[in-house]
Coordinates of C-alpha atoms in Angstrom, one line a residue:
Chain T
M262 CA -13.4 3.0 3.2
A263 CA -15.4 3.3 6.3
S264 CA -17.4 6.4 6.8
P265 CA -17.2 7.9 10.3
S266 CA -20.8 7.0 11.0
S267 CA -20.6 3.4 10.0
T268 CA -17.4 2.8 12.0
A269 CA -18.7 4.7 15.0
R270 CA -21.8 2.6 15.1
V271 CA -22.1 1.0 18.5
P272 CA -23.4 -2.5 18.5
R273 CA -25.3 -2.8 21.7
S274 CA -25.7 -6.3 22.9
A275 CA -29.4 -5.7 23.4
A276 CA -29.7 -4.6 19.8
R277 CA -28.2 -7.8 18.7
G278 CA -31.0 -9.7 20.4
R279 CA -28.8 -11.9 22.5
H280 CA -29.3 -12.7 26.1
P281 CA -31.5 -10.0 27.4
G282 CA -29.5 -10.0 30.6
S283 CA -26.3 -9.0 28.8
A284 CA -27.8 -5.6 27.9
T285 CA -27.3 -4.4 31.4
R286 CA -24.3 -6.4 32.2
E287 CA -21.6 -4.0 30.9
Q288 CA -23.4 -0.7 31.0
G289 CA -20.4 1.2 32.3
P290 CA -19.2 2.7 35.5
G291 CA -22.5 4.2 36.4
A292 CA -24.5 1.0 36.4
P293 CA -24.9 -0.9 39.6
R294 CA -22.9 -4.1 39.3
P295 CA -23.4 -7.3 41.1
G296 CA -19.7 -8.4 41.4
S297 CA -17.1 -6.2 43.1
R298 CA -14.6 -7.5 40.6
V299 CA -16.4 -5.7 37.8
R300 CA -16.5 -2.5 39.8
R301 CA -12.8 -2.7 40.3
Q302 CA -12.1 -3.3 36.6
L303 CA -14.4 -1.1 34.6
P304 CA -13.7 2.5 35.5
T305 CA -10.0 2.2 34.6
S306 CA -9.3 -0.6 32.3
P307 CA -11.2 0.4 29.1
W308 CA -9.0 3.5 28.9
L309 CA -5.9 1.5 29.7
F310 CA -6.7 -0.7 26.8
A311 CA -7.3 2.2 24.4
A312 CA -4.7 4.6 25.9
P313 CA -1.6 3.5 23.9
G314 CA -3.4 3.7 20.6
I315 CA -5.0 7.1 21.4
L316 CA -1.7 8.5 22.6
V317 CA 0.2 7.4 19.5
V318 CA -2.4 8.6 17.1
G319 CA -2.9 11.8 19.0
V320 CA 0.7 12.7 19.3
F321 CA 2.0 11.5 15.9
I322 CA -1.0 12.0 13.6
L323 CA -3.6 14.4 14.9
Y324 CA -1.3 16.8 16.6
P325 CA 1.0 17.1 13.5
F326 CA -2.1 17.6 11.4
V327 CA -3.3 20.5 13.5
S328 CA 0.3 21.8 13.7
T329 CA 0.5 21.7 9.9
L330 CA -2.6 23.8 9.7
V331 CA -1.1 26.3 12.2
N332 CA 2.4 26.4 10.7
A333 CA 1.0 27.1 7.3
F334 CA 0.3 30.6 8.5
T335 CA 3.7 31.2 10.1
D336 CA 7.2 31.7 8.8
R337 CA 8.5 28.9 11.0
R338 CA 11.8 27.3 10.1
T339 CA 13.5 24.1 11.4
L340 CA 15.6 26.0 13.9
M341 CA 13.4 29.1 14.3
P342 CA 10.0 29.2 16.0
G343 CA 8.5 31.7 13.5
E344 CA 5.7 34.2 13.7
Y345 CA 2.2 34.5 12.3
V346 CA 2.4 35.9 8.8
G347 CA -1.3 35.5 7.7
L348 CA -1.7 34.4 4.1
A349 CA 1.8 35.3 3.1
N350 CA 2.8 31.7 2.4
F351 CA -0.2 31.1 0.2
R352 CA 0.4 34.3 -1.6
E353 CA 3.9 33.2 -2.2
L354 CA 2.7 29.9 -3.6
L355 CA 0.8 31.7 -6.3
H356 CA 4.0 33.2 -7.7
D357 CA 6.2 30.1 -7.1
E358 CA 6.9 28.5 -10.4
M359 CA 8.1 25.4 -8.7
F360 CA 4.8 25.0 -6.9
W361 CA 2.9 25.2 -10.2
T362 CA 5.3 22.7 -11.8
G363 CA 4.6 20.4 -8.8
L364 CA 0.9 20.8 -9.0
R365 CA 0.9 20.2 -12.7
N366 CA 3.0 17.0 -12.4
S367 CA 1.0 15.6 -9.5
T368 CA -2.2 16.3 -11.4
L369 CA -0.9 14.8 -14.6
Y370 CA 0.1 11.8 -12.5
V371 CA -3.5 11.3 -11.4
L372 CA -4.8 11.7 -14.9
G373 CA -2.3 9.2 -16.3
V374 CA -2.3 6.6 -13.5
V375 CA -6.0 6.4 -12.4
P376 CA -7.7 5.2 -15.6
A377 CA -5.0 2.6 -16.1
L378 CA -5.3 1.4 -12.5
V379 CA -9.1 1.2 -12.7
L380 CA -9.1 -0.8 -16.0
L381 CA -6.0 -3.0 -16.2
P382 CA -6.3 -4.8 -12.9
L383 CA -9.9 -5.6 -13.7
L384 CA -8.9 -7.2 -16.9
L385 CA -6.1 -9.0 -15.1
A386 CA -8.6 -10.2 -12.5
L387 CA -10.8 -11.6 -15.2
L388 CA -7.8 -13.4 -16.6
V389 CA -6.9 -15.1 -13.3
Q390 CA -10.5 -15.6 -12.1
K391 CA -11.1 -18.9 -13.8
N392 CA -9.6 -21.9 -11.8
I393 CA -7.4 -23.5 -14.4
P394 CA -4.3 -25.5 -13.4
G395 CA -1.5 -23.3 -12.0
I396 CA -3.6 -20.3 -11.6
T397 CA -2.7 -19.8 -7.9
F398 CA 0.9 -19.5 -9.0
F399 CA 0.1 -16.8 -11.5
R400 CA -2.0 -14.9 -9.0
S401 CA 0.8 -14.9 -6.5
A402 CA 3.4 -14.0 -9.1
F403 CA 1.4 -11.0 -10.3
Y404 CA 1.3 -9.8 -6.7
T405 CA 5.1 -9.9 -6.2
P406 CA 5.7 -6.2 -7.2
V407 CA 3.3 -5.1 -4.4
V408 CA 5.5 -6.9 -1.9
A409 CA 8.7 -5.3 -3.0
S410 CA 9.7 -1.9 -1.6
I411 CA 9.1 1.1 -3.8
V412 CA 12.8 1.8 -3.6
V413 CA 13.6 -1.7 -5.0
V414 CA 11.0 -1.3 -7.7
G415 CA 12.2 2.2 -8.6
L416 CA 15.8 1.1 -8.9
I417 CA 14.9 -2.0 -10.9
W418 CA 13.2 0.2 -13.4
V419 CA 15.9 2.8 -13.4
W420 CA 18.2 0.0 -14.6
L421 CA 15.7 -1.5 -17.0
L422 CA 15.0 1.9 -18.6
D423 CA 18.6 3.1 -18.6
E424 CA 20.1 4.2 -21.8
R425 CA 22.1 1.0 -21.9
G426 CA 19.5 -1.0 -20.1
L427 CA 17.4 -4.0 -21.1
V428 CA 14.4 -2.1 -22.6
N429 CA 16.6 -0.1 -24.9
A430 CA 18.7 -3.1 -25.8
L431 CA 15.5 -4.9 -26.9
L432 CA 14.2 -1.8 -28.7
E433 CA 17.5 -1.6 -30.5
A434 CA 17.4 -5.3 -31.4
I435 CA 14.0 -4.9 -33.1
G436 CA 15.3 -1.8 -34.9
V437 CA 13.4 1.0 -33.0
G438 CA 16.5 2.5 -31.6
K439 CA 17.3 4.0 -28.2
V440 CA 14.7 6.0 -26.3
G441 CA 15.7 8.4 -23.6
F442 CA 13.1 7.3 -21.0
L443 CA 15.0 8.9 -18.1
S444 CA 16.4 11.9 -19.9
D445 CA 13.4 13.5 -21.4
Q446 CA 11.2 15.4 -19.0
W447 CA 7.9 14.0 -20.2
L448 CA 9.1 10.5 -21.0
L449 CA 10.4 10.3 -17.4
L450 CA 7.1 11.3 -15.9
L451 CA 5.4 8.8 -18.2
S452 CA 7.9 6.1 -17.2
A453 CA 7.3 6.8 -13.5
M454 CA 3.6 6.5 -14.1
A455 CA 4.1 3.2 -15.8
V456 CA 6.1 2.0 -12.8
T457 CA 3.3 3.1 -10.5
V458 CA 0.8 1.2 -12.6
W459 CA 3.0 -1.8 -12.8
R460 CA 3.3 -1.9 -9.0
G461 CA -0.4 -1.4 -8.4
L462 CA -1.6 -4.1 -10.8
G463 CA -1.4 -7.0 -8.4
Y464 CA -2.9 -5.0 -5.5
Y465 CA -6.0 -3.9 -7.3
M466 CA -6.3 -7.2 -9.0
I467 CA -6.9 -8.9 -5.6
I468 CA -9.6 -6.2 -4.8
Y469 CA -11.3 -6.9 -8.1
L470 CA -11.1 -10.7 -7.6
A471 CA -13.0 -10.4 -4.4
A472 CA -15.7 -8.3 -6.2
L473 CA -15.9 -10.6 -9.2
A474 CA -16.5 -13.6 -6.9
N475 CA -19.8 -11.9 -6.0
V476 CA -21.0 -11.5 -9.5
P477 CA -23.8 -14.1 -10.0
R478 CA -22.9 -16.6 -12.7
E479 CA -26.5 -16.5 -14.0
L480 CA -26.0 -13.0 -15.3
H481 CA -23.2 -14.1 -17.6
E482 CA -25.1 -17.2 -18.7
A483 CA -28.2 -15.2 -19.4
A484 CA -26.2 -12.7 -21.5
Q485 CA -24.5 -15.5 -23.3
V486 CA -27.8 -17.2 -24.1
D487 CA -28.9 -13.8 -25.5
G488 CA -25.9 -14.0 -27.8
A489 CA -23.7 -11.4 -26.2
G490 CA -20.0 -11.8 -27.0
A491 CA -17.2 -11.6 -24.5
V492 CA -16.7 -7.8 -25.0
R493 CA -20.4 -7.1 -24.8
R494 CA -20.7 -9.1 -21.6
F495 CA -17.8 -7.2 -20.1
F496 CA -19.6 -3.9 -20.6
T497 CA -23.1 -5.1 -19.8
V498 CA -22.5 -7.6 -17.0
T499 CA -19.1 -7.3 -15.5
V500 CA -18.6 -3.5 -15.4
P501 CA -22.1 -2.8 -13.8
A502 CA -21.6 -5.6 -11.3
V503 CA -18.2 -4.3 -10.1
R504 CA -18.9 -0.6 -10.5
S505 CA -18.7 0.2 -6.8
T506 CA -15.3 -1.5 -6.7
M507 CA -14.2 0.5 -9.6
V508 CA -15.2 3.7 -7.7
L509 CA -13.3 2.4 -4.7
V510 CA -10.2 1.8 -6.8
A511 CA -10.5 5.2 -8.5
A512 CA -10.7 6.8 -5.1
L513 CA -7.8 4.9 -3.6
S514 CA -5.6 5.3 -6.6
S515 CA -6.3 8.9 -7.3
V516 CA -5.4 9.9 -3.8
S517 CA -2.2 7.9 -3.8
A518 CA -1.3 9.1 -7.3
F519 CA -1.6 12.7 -6.3
K520 CA 0.8 12.1 -3.4
V521 CA 3.4 10.4 -5.6
F522 CA 6.9 10.8 -4.3
S523 CA 9.2 7.8 -4.4
E524 CA 8.9 6.8 -8.0
V525 CA 9.8 10.2 -9.4
Y526 CA 12.3 10.9 -6.6
L527 CA 14.2 7.7 -7.6
M528 CA 13.9 8.1 -11.3
A529 CA 14.5 11.8 -11.7
G530 CA 16.7 12.3 -8.7
P531 CA 16.1 14.3 -5.5
D532 CA 15.8 17.6 -7.4
G533 CA 13.3 16.2 -9.9
G534 CA 15.6 16.6 -12.9
P535 CA 18.2 19.2 -13.8
A536 CA 15.8 22.1 -13.5
G537 CA 13.4 20.4 -11.2
E538 CA 10.9 20.1 -14.1
D539 CA 9.7 16.7 -12.9
T540 CA 9.2 17.8 -9.3
T541 CA 5.9 16.6 -7.7
L542 CA 4.1 18.4 -4.9
V543 CA 5.2 15.9 -2.2
M544 CA 8.8 16.1 -3.4
L545 CA 8.5 19.9 -3.1
V546 CA 7.2 19.5 0.5
Q547 CA 10.1 17.2 1.3
R548 CA 12.7 19.4 -0.3
T549 CA 11.4 22.7 1.2
G550 CA 10.6 21.6 4.7
T551 CA 13.5 19.3 5.8
G552 CA 17.1 20.0 6.6
L553 CA 18.5 22.5 9.0
T554 CA 17.3 25.5 6.9
G555 CA 13.9 23.9 6.2
R556 CA 11.1 26.3 5.7
V557 CA 8.5 24.6 7.8
G558 CA 5.9 27.2 7.4
Y559 CA 6.0 27.3 3.6
A560 CA 6.2 23.5 3.3
S561 CA 3.2 23.3 5.6
A562 CA 1.3 25.6 3.2
I563 CA 2.1 23.2 0.4
S564 CA 1.0 20.3 2.6
V565 CA -2.3 22.0 3.2
V566 CA -2.8 22.2 -0.6
V567 CA -1.9 18.5 -0.9
F568 CA -4.5 17.7 1.8
L569 CA -7.2 19.8 0.2
V570 CA -6.6 18.4 -3.2
T571 CA -6.9 14.8 -1.9
V572 CA -10.2 15.7 -0.2
V573 CA -11.4 17.3 -3.5
L574 CA -10.4 14.2 -5.4
M575 CA -12.3 12.0 -3.1
L576 CA -15.4 14.2 -3.4
L577 CA -15.1 14.3 -7.2
V578 CA -14.9 10.5 -7.4
L579 CA -17.9 10.1 -5.1
R580 CA -19.9 12.7 -7.0
A581 CA -19.1 11.1 -10.4
D582 CA -20.3 7.9 -8.9
R583 CA -23.6 9.4 -7.7
K584 CA -24.2 11.1 -11.1
E585 CA -23.8 7.9 -13.0
E586 CA -26.1 6.1 -10.7
T587 CA -29.0 8.5 -11.2
Chain L
M733 CA -6.2 -28.6 -35.1
S734 CA -6.0 -25.3 -36.8
V735 CA -9.6 -25.6 -37.9
T736 CA -10.9 -25.7 -34.4
E737 CA -8.8 -22.7 -33.5
K738 CA -10.1 -20.6 -36.3
A739 CA -13.8 -21.5 -36.3
P740 CA -15.5 -18.7 -34.3
P741 CA -18.3 -20.6 -32.5
A742 CA -15.9 -23.6 -32.3
E743 CA -18.3 -25.1 -29.8
T744 CA -18.7 -28.7 -31.1
P745 CA -15.3 -29.6 -32.5
A746 CA -13.3 -27.9 -29.7
T747 CA -15.3 -29.3 -26.8
A748 CA -15.1 -32.8 -28.3
R749 CA -11.3 -32.5 -28.4
A750 CA -10.9 -30.7 -25.1
P751 CA -9.3 -32.5 -22.2
R752 CA -11.7 -32.9 -19.3
L753 CA -11.0 -29.4 -17.9
R754 CA -13.9 -27.7 -16.3
D755 CA -14.2 -24.3 -14.6
E756 CA -15.7 -23.8 -11.2
H757 CA -19.2 -24.1 -12.6
G758 CA -18.6 -27.5 -14.2
R759 CA -18.5 -26.1 -17.7
R760 CA -15.9 -27.3 -20.1
I761 CA -13.2 -24.8 -21.1
R762 CA -12.5 -24.8 -24.7
V763 CA -8.9 -25.5 -25.9
W764 CA -8.3 -22.4 -27.8
E765 CA -9.5 -20.3 -24.9
L766 CA -7.2 -22.2 -22.6
V767 CA -4.3 -21.6 -25.0
L768 CA -5.1 -18.0 -25.2
R769 CA -5.4 -17.7 -21.4
Y770 CA -2.1 -19.3 -20.8
A771 CA -0.4 -17.2 -23.5
L772 CA -1.7 -14.0 -21.8
L773 CA -0.8 -15.3 -18.3
L774 CA 2.7 -16.0 -19.4
G775 CA 3.0 -12.6 -21.0
V776 CA 1.9 -10.9 -17.9
L777 CA 4.2 -13.1 -15.9
A778 CA 7.1 -12.0 -18.0
L779 CA 6.1 -8.4 -17.3
T780 CA 5.6 -8.7 -13.6
V781 CA 8.3 -11.1 -12.5
G782 CA 10.8 -10.6 -15.4
P783 CA 12.2 -7.3 -14.0
F784 CA 13.1 -9.1 -10.7
L785 CA 14.8 -11.9 -12.5
W786 CA 16.7 -9.5 -14.7
Q787 CA 17.9 -7.7 -11.6
L788 CA 18.9 -11.0 -10.1
S789 CA 20.7 -11.9 -13.2
T790 CA 22.5 -8.6 -13.3
S791 CA 23.6 -9.0 -9.7
L792 CA 25.2 -12.4 -10.5
K793 CA 27.1 -11.2 -13.5
G794 CA 30.9 -10.9 -12.9
P795 CA 33.1 -7.9 -13.5
H796 CA 34.2 -9.2 -16.9
E797 CA 30.8 -9.9 -18.3
D798 CA 29.2 -7.3 -20.5
I799 CA 25.9 -6.4 -18.9
F800 CA 25.1 -3.9 -21.7
S801 CA 25.2 -6.4 -24.6
S802 CA 22.6 -6.1 -27.4
P803 CA 20.9 -8.4 -27.9
P804 CA 20.8 -8.8 -24.1
R805 CA 22.1 -11.9 -22.4
F806 CA 19.5 -13.1 -19.9
L807 CA 21.6 -15.6 -18.0
P808 CA 24.9 -14.8 -16.3
G809 CA 27.6 -16.6 -18.2
D810 CA 29.7 -17.2 -15.1
P811 CA 27.4 -16.6 -12.0
T812 CA 29.2 -15.1 -9.0
L813 CA 28.3 -13.7 -5.6
H814 CA 31.2 -11.2 -6.0
N815 CA 28.8 -8.2 -6.2
Y816 CA 27.2 -9.1 -2.9
Q817 CA 30.6 -9.0 -1.3
R818 CA 31.2 -5.6 -3.0
V819 CA 28.0 -4.1 -1.6
A820 CA 29.0 -5.0 1.9
D821 CA 32.4 -3.4 1.2
T822 CA 30.8 -0.2 -0.1
I823 CA 28.1 0.4 2.4
P824 CA 27.4 -1.4 5.7
V825 CA 24.5 -3.2 4.1
W826 CA 24.2 -5.8 6.8
D827 CA 23.9 -3.1 9.4
Y828 CA 21.2 -1.5 7.3
A829 CA 19.4 -4.8 7.0
L830 CA 19.6 -5.2 10.8
N831 CA 18.3 -1.7 11.3
S832 CA 15.4 -2.5 8.9
L833 CA 14.8 -5.7 10.8
K834 CA 14.7 -3.9 14.2
V835 CA 12.3 -1.2 12.8
A836 CA 10.1 -3.8 11.2
A837 CA 10.1 -6.1 14.3
A838 CA 9.3 -3.2 16.6
N839 CA 6.5 -2.1 14.3
V840 CA 5.0 -5.6 14.3
V841 CA 5.0 -5.9 18.1
T842 CA 3.6 -2.4 18.8
N843 CA 1.0 -2.7 16.1
C844 CA -0.2 -6.1 17.2
V845 CA -0.3 -5.3 20.9
G846 CA -1.5 -1.7 20.6
S847 CA -4.2 -2.3 18.0
A848 CA -5.5 -5.5 19.6
L849 CA -5.9 -3.6 22.9
A850 CA -7.5 -0.6 21.4
G851 CA -9.6 -2.6 19.1
Y852 CA -10.9 -4.6 22.0
A853 CA -11.7 -1.5 23.9
L854 CA -13.6 0.0 21.0
A855 CA -15.5 -3.2 20.3
R856 CA -16.3 -4.8 23.6
L857 CA -15.8 -2.5 26.6
R858 CA -18.4 -0.1 27.8
Y859 CA -17.2 3.3 29.0
R860 CA -18.0 7.0 28.5
G861 CA -16.3 8.5 25.5
R862 CA -16.1 5.3 23.4
R863 CA -17.7 6.9 20.4
L864 CA -15.2 9.8 20.7
A865 CA -12.3 7.3 20.9
T866 CA -13.5 5.5 17.7
L867 CA -13.8 8.9 16.0
V868 CA -10.2 9.7 16.9
F869 CA -9.0 6.6 15.0
V870 CA -11.3 7.2 12.0
L871 CA -10.1 10.8 11.7
A872 CA -6.5 9.7 12.1
M873 CA -6.9 7.1 9.3
L874 CA -8.3 9.7 6.9
V875 CA -5.3 12.1 7.3
P876 CA -2.9 11.5 4.4
A877 CA 0.6 10.8 5.9
E878 CA 2.4 12.8 3.2
S879 CA 0.5 16.0 4.2
I880 CA 1.7 15.9 7.8
I881 CA 5.2 14.7 7.3
I882 CA 6.9 18.0 8.0
A883 CA 5.0 18.5 11.2
Q884 CA 5.8 14.9 12.2
F885 CA 9.5 15.8 11.6
T886 CA 9.3 18.9 13.8
T887 CA 7.4 16.9 16.5
M888 CA 10.3 14.3 16.4
R889 CA 12.8 17.2 16.8
E890 CA 10.9 18.5 19.7
L891 CA 11.0 15.1 21.4
G892 CA 14.7 14.8 20.5
L893 CA 14.0 11.6 18.6
N894 CA 14.9 12.6 15.1
N895 CA 17.8 10.6 13.6
T896 CA 16.9 7.6 15.8
L897 CA 15.4 4.3 14.9
I898 CA 12.7 4.9 17.6
G899 CA 11.8 8.1 15.7
V900 CA 11.4 5.9 12.5
V901 CA 9.0 3.5 14.3
L902 CA 6.9 5.9 16.5
P903 CA 4.5 7.6 14.0
G904 CA 3.2 4.3 12.6
C905 CA 3.7 2.1 15.7
I906 CA -0.1 1.8 16.3
G907 CA -1.8 2.4 12.9
A908 CA -5.3 3.7 13.1
M909 CA -6.4 1.4 10.3
N910 CA -5.1 -1.6 12.3
V911 CA -7.0 -0.5 15.3
L912 CA -10.2 -0.4 13.2
L913 CA -9.4 -3.7 11.6
M914 CA -9.0 -5.3 15.0
R915 CA -12.2 -3.6 16.2
N916 CA -14.1 -5.2 13.3
A917 CA -12.6 -8.6 14.0
F918 CA -13.7 -8.4 17.7
L919 CA -17.2 -7.2 16.7
N920 CA -17.6 -10.2 14.5
L921 CA -17.1 -12.6 17.4
P922 CA -20.2 -14.0 19.2
Y923 CA -20.8 -12.5 22.6
E924 CA -21.9 -15.7 24.3
I925 CA -18.5 -17.1 25.2
E926 CA -17.3 -13.9 26.7
E927 CA -20.5 -13.6 28.6
A928 CA -20.0 -17.0 30.0
A929 CA -16.5 -16.1 31.1
F930 CA -17.9 -12.9 32.6
V931 CA -20.4 -14.8 34.7
D932 CA -17.5 -17.0 35.8
G933 CA -15.8 -14.0 37.1
A934 CA -13.2 -13.3 34.4
N935 CA -12.2 -9.7 34.3
A936 CA -11.6 -7.6 31.1
W937 CA -7.9 -8.6 30.8
Q938 CA -8.7 -12.3 31.2
R939 CA -11.5 -12.2 28.7
F940 CA -9.3 -10.3 26.3
L941 CA -6.3 -12.6 26.6
R942 CA -7.9 -16.0 27.0
I943 CA -11.0 -15.7 24.9
A944 CA -11.2 -12.9 22.5
L945 CA -7.6 -12.7 21.3
P946 CA -7.2 -16.4 20.4
S947 CA -10.3 -16.0 18.2
V948 CA -8.9 -13.2 16.0
K949 CA -5.5 -14.7 15.2
G950 CA -6.2 -14.4 11.5
T951 CA -6.7 -10.7 11.6
L952 CA -3.8 -10.3 13.9
A953 CA -1.6 -12.1 11.4
V954 CA -2.7 -9.7 8.7
V955 CA -1.9 -6.8 10.9
A956 CA 1.5 -8.3 11.7
I957 CA 2.4 -8.9 8.1
F958 CA 1.3 -5.5 6.8
A959 CA 3.2 -3.9 9.7
F960 CA 6.3 -5.7 8.8
M961 CA 6.0 -5.0 5.1
G962 CA 5.1 -1.4 5.7
A963 CA 8.1 -0.8 7.9
W964 CA 10.5 -2.7 5.8
D965 CA 9.4 -1.0 2.6
D966 CA 8.9 2.6 3.9
F967 CA 10.9 5.2 2.2
L968 CA 9.7 8.8 2.6
W969 CA 9.5 8.9 6.4
P970 CA 12.9 7.3 7.2
L971 CA 14.4 9.5 4.5
I972 CA 13.2 12.6 6.3
V973 CA 13.9 11.5 9.9
L974 CA 17.3 9.8 9.5
S975 CA 20.4 11.9 8.6
D976 CA 23.2 9.8 10.1
P977 CA 24.4 7.2 7.6
S978 CA 25.1 4.7 10.4
K979 CA 21.4 4.6 11.2
F980 CA 20.1 4.1 7.7
T981 CA 17.5 1.5 7.0
L982 CA 17.9 -0.7 3.9
T983 CA 15.7 1.5 1.7
I984 CA 17.5 4.7 2.6
G985 CA 20.9 2.8 2.2
L986 CA 19.8 1.7 -1.3
N987 CA 18.9 5.2 -2.2
Y988 CA 22.3 6.3 -1.0
L989 CA 24.0 3.5 -2.9
H990 CA 22.1 4.5 -6.0
G991 CA 22.9 8.2 -5.6
T992 CA 26.6 7.5 -5.1
F993 CA 27.3 4.5 -7.3
A994 CA 24.6 4.9 -9.9
N995 CA 26.8 3.8 -12.7
D996 CA 27.7 0.5 -11.0
E997 CA 24.6 -1.4 -12.0
R998 CA 25.8 -4.8 -10.7
L999 CA 26.3 -3.2 -7.2
V1000 CA 22.9 -1.6 -7.1
A1001 CA 21.3 -4.8 -8.4
A1002 CA 22.9 -6.9 -5.6
G1003 CA 21.7 -4.3 -3.1
T1004 CA 18.1 -4.4 -4.3
I1005 CA 18.1 -8.2 -4.2
I1006 CA 19.2 -8.1 -0.6
A1007 CA 16.4 -5.8 0.2
V1008 CA 13.7 -7.7 -1.6
A1009 CA 14.6 -11.3 -1.0
P1010 CA 13.3 -11.5 2.7
L1011 CA 9.9 -10.1 1.7
I1012 CA 9.5 -12.4 -1.3
A1013 CA 10.3 -15.3 1.0
L1014 CA 7.8 -14.0 3.6
F1015 CA 5.2 -13.6 0.9
A1016 CA 5.8 -17.1 -0.5
C1017 CA 5.2 -18.6 3.0
L1018 CA 2.2 -16.5 4.1
Q1019 CA 0.4 -15.7 0.9
R1020 CA -3.1 -16.0 2.1
Y1021 CA -2.7 -13.4 4.8
F1022 CA -1.3 -11.0 2.2
F1023 CA -4.3 -11.4 0.1
R1024 CA -6.7 -11.3 3.0
G1025 CA -5.1 -8.1 4.1
V1026 CA -5.7 -6.4 0.8
G1027 CA -9.4 -7.3 1.0
E1028 CA -9.9 -6.2 4.6
G1029 CA -7.7 -3.1 4.3
A1030 CA -9.5 -1.8 1.2
V1031 CA -13.1 -2.7 1.9
K1032 CA -13.4 -2.4 5.6
G1033 CA -10.6 0.1 6.3

């Protein structure tokens, strides 16, 4: 995650200490240039290079973002321009039971998914870290769920967790009996979380593998000499060494968990269950704001809440990180 | 044998017996540890790949085979491609696959060209407002797509592009993160070669095309693969922007198939295999770029 300041850092050729002459060479349109070629190129072409990207990002990301903020204060509908209504949408949110259901489910999703996605992929990375024969095959195989579309993954698990599906057949075979994974409100949410974790394992495993490669072997050896067992070494050597990666994973996974849509949409259906009790916030946005009668204004207000919560989540993770550090 | 497995320190007997297997630091790996590792690896393998195989197996089971049997039967007794034929009869699955392919291919081309150009402008060219241009991409990257999706939809309506494949491609056709990835790749190149070309009179286009671009092929491949995968797998945006069933992409078509024929598991299974097979093949061929993309996207992005 690049902070604006670090990405905006301008590496001047002079600062890099290469060829003193190069510092003045590309100073921009204002600088006197020896070759007429350069004069012809510079004023226009840099913007030609960047223009397509800026245009796309401006029209399809930044403009919609601003327009979401504006629409949230209007009663705009899909086919109706709408008027300014002040905070009416946000007041309505407070009394909208479905909004609170969505907020609850999306929040529960974060609480359920993030700890699992911070810890399990780390353990998995430790498992595939050592170069034993065939390990590259296992690493690739564990990544397969990441490659598959979320729709494919969702449908595979809908079939696996079906009342007559494989998981229930196995549970029955060992005498546990059938479990209504997809019929009970809470079990369904839990199953969707499990699918999210299942699909995220391989992705975060790769991130952790890169971090583990940078842990000095000497630390482990020193701890081993001191008589620390595997569990002890995990907590005293591995965890501190990959802590910043754990924070990164927590940040990435909590933001994406709060925005959960596809898993629950596929497993609970477009309405989030018979009474919508498994609706998540983004599902509510999609349901409210689309179609010919879509309430764009109201859906935008929910979108603003989604955006604000993701910002708060990021800040919380970063703050927890700083607290632990001091 | 069992003695060595139970003895907790197990150092001497196990290492003596161990095959000459060493880890990356030249230390021997003990046998019981190796056995434990492989057992765990196989367990996780069953969990991660098993569901795909079960789906494949279901898709190959004929109409007369019981797919609900308990205990379950893992292998189809009489494998048949009949279900794939039936998917094609039920929904225009090959048209959907073609739509997905068009969207994904377009996404690859626009992302590669657009982000290479913009990345080069941000990294190498000098002009007023470059910091601002960089900031535009950083801000765009930080906006969560889900929170602007309704406004993107109304924007598409205003442009008259809703319910078209172009509308599916446009919002992500030059990803801000890809631009920043390319920028980083160009920044990591040494200046000297480009300077030499500059002295020789090469203009910005020539320097970009002949010198800088060939040096960042690796990152470009990462951008291409993730653009393909992102477009092929995307669900929420095409679901919102496409309403005409003849224009569906595979993921939306599958959702439709599931919604309409949910109780025909063989059919849905065949559909999902059609959707996932190309990506697994792609992944099998180009693994290292997939892994590289995860690292670059997460750490630098």
